[in-house]
Tab-separated table of C-alpha atoms in Angstrom:
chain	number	residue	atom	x	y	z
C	228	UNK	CA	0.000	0.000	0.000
C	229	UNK	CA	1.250	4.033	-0.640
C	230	UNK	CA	1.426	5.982	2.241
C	231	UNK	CA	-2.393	7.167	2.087
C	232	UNK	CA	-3.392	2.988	2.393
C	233	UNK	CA	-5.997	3.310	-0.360
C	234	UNK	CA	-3.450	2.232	-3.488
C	235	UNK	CA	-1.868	-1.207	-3.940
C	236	UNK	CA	1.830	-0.703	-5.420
C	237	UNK	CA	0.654	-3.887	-7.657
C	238	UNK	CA	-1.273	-6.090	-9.570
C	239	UNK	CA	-0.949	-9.982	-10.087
C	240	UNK	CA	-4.211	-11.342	-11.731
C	241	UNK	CA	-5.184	-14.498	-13.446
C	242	UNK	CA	-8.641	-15.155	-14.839
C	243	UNK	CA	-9.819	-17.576	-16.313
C	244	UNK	CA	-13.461	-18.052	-18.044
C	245	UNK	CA	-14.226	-21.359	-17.748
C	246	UNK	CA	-17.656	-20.767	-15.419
C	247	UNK	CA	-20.873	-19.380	-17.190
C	248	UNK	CA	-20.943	-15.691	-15.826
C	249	UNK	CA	-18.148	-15.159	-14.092
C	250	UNK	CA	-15.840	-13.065	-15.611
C	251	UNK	CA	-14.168	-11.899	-13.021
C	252	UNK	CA	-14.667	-7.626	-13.247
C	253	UNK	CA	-13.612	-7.690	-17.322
C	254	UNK	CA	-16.865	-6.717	-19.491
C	255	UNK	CA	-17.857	-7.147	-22.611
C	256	UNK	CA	-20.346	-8.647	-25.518
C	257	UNK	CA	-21.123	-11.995	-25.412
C	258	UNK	CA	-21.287	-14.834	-22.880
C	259	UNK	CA	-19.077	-17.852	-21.234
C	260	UNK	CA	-20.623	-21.189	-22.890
C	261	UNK	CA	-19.214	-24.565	-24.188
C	262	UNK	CA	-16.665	-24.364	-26.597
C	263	UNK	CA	-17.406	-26.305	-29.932
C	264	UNK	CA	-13.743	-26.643	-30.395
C	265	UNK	CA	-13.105	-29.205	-27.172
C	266	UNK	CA	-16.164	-28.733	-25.089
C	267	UNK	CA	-14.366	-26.426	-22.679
C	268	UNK	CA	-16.125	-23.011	-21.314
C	269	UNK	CA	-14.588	-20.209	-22.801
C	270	UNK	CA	-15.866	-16.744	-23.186
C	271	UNK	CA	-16.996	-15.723	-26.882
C	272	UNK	CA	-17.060	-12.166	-27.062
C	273	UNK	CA	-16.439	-9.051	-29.619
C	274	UNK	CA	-14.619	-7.135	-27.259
C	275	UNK	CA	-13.903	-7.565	-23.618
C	276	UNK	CA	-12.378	-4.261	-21.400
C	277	UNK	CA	-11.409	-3.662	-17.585
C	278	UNK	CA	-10.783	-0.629	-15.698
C	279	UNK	CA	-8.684	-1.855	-12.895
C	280	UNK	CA	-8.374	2.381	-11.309
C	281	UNK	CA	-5.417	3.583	-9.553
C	282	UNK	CA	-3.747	0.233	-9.133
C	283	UNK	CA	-0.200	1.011	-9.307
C	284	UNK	CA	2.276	4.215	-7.807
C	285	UNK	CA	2.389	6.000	-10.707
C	286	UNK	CA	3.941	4.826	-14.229
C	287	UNK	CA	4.754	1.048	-14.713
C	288	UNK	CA	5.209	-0.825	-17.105
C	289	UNK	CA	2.384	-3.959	-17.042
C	290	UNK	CA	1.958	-7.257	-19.135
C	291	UNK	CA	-1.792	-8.317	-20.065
C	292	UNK	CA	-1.297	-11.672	-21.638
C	293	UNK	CA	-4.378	-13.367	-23.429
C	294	UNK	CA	-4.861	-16.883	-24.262
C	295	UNK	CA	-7.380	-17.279	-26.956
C	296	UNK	CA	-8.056	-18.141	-30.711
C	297	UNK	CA	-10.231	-16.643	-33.141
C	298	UNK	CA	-13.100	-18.183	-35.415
C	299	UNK	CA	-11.513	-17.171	-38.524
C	300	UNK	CA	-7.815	-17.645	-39.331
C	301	UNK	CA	-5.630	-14.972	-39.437
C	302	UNK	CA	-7.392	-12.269	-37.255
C	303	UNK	CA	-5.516	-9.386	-35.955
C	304	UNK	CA	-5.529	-8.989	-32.054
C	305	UNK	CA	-5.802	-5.210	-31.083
C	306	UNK	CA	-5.946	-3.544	-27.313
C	307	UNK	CA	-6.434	-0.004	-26.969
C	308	UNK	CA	-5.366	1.336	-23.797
C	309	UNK	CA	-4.990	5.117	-22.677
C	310	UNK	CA	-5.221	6.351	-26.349
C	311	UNK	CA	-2.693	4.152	-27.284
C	312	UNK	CA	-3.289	1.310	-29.796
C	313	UNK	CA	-1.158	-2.189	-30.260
C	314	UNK	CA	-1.733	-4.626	-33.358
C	315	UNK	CA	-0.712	-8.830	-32.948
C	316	UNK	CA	-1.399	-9.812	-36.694
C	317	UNK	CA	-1.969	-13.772	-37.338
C	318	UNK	CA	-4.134	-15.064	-34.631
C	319	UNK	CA	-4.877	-18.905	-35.200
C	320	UNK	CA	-8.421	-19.981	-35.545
C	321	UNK	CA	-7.416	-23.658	-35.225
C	322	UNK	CA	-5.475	-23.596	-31.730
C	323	UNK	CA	-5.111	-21.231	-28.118
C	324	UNK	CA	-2.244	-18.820	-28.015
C	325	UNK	CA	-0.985	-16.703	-25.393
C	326	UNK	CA	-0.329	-12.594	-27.108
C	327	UNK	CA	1.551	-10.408	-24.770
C	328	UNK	CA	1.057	-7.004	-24.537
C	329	UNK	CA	3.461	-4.176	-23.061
C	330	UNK	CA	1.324	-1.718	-21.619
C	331	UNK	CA	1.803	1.866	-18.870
C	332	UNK	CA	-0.079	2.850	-16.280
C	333	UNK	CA	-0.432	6.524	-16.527
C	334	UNK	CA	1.736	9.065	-14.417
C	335	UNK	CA	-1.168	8.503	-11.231
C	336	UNK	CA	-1.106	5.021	-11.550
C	337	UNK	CA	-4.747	4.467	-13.206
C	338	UNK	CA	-5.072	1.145	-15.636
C	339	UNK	CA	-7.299	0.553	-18.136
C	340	UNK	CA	-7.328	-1.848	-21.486
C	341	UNK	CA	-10.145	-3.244	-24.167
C	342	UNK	CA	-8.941	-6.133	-26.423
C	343	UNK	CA	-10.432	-6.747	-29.730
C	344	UNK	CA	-10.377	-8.253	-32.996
C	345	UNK	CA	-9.501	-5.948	-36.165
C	346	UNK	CA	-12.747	-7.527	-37.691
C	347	UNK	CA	-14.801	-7.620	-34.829
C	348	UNK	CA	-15.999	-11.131	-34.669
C	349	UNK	CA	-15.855	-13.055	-31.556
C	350	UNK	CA	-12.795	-14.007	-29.672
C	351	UNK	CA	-12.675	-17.427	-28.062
C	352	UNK	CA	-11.125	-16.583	-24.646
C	353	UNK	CA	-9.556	-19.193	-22.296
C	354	UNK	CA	-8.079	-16.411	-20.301
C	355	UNK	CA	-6.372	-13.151	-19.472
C	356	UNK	CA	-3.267	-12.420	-16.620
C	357	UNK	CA	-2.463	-8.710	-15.809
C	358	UNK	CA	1.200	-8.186	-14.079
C	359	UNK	CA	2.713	-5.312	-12.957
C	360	UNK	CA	4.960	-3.960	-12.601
C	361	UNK	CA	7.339	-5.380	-14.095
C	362	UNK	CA	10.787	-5.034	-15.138
């Protein structure tokens, strides 16, 4: 905690969407339901987002990694976060990845990401891990 108690000086998340409904303070489209791909729960949505707040002192560098695969091959992973926009091209359709992405928290700390597809069609989402900071 900062000196004022109110502001962790980190965040170490891991969720995973693999129970109808829970997803676990991210929000978006679309629901958590059975997989056609292995039977598994996994969250089919357009575009999922979090505001985590002032979770950090100030700047840091933070990983959001997110295991998925799209519907069609060759989809182009996108997060937008703070004004700031990052492209993974290439996305399988056929099996999970993990795509890393280097993000900030602004100068007070505050986080806040939405992950997408280029063509907006559903994301099959295992899960999603938020670190920072880290080195």
């Amino acid at each position: 905690m900062n000196k004022s108690g109110n502001t962790p000086l980190f965040i170490d998340e891991f969720s995973k969407f693999d129970t109808p409904g829970q997803t676990w303070s991210w929000t978006g489209e679309g629901e958590i339901q059975i997989d056609d791909f292995d039977g598994n729960y996994r969250w089919l949505s357009n575009s999922v987002a979090r505001d985590f707040g002032k979770v950090l002192n100030g700047s840091a560098k933070v990983y959001l990694t997110v295991r998925l695969r799209g519907r069609l091959p060759n989809e182009t992973l996108v997060a937008v976060h703070h004004g700031n926009t990052w492209r993974i091209p290439g996305i399988s359709n056929s099996q999970f990845g993990s795509y890393r992405f280097e993000l900030m928290s602004t100068d007070d700390g505050e986080l806040s990401v939405s992950v997408h597809f280029e063509t907006r069609q559903h994301m099959v989402i295992e899960s999603i891990m938020t670190k920072g900071p880290v080195p």
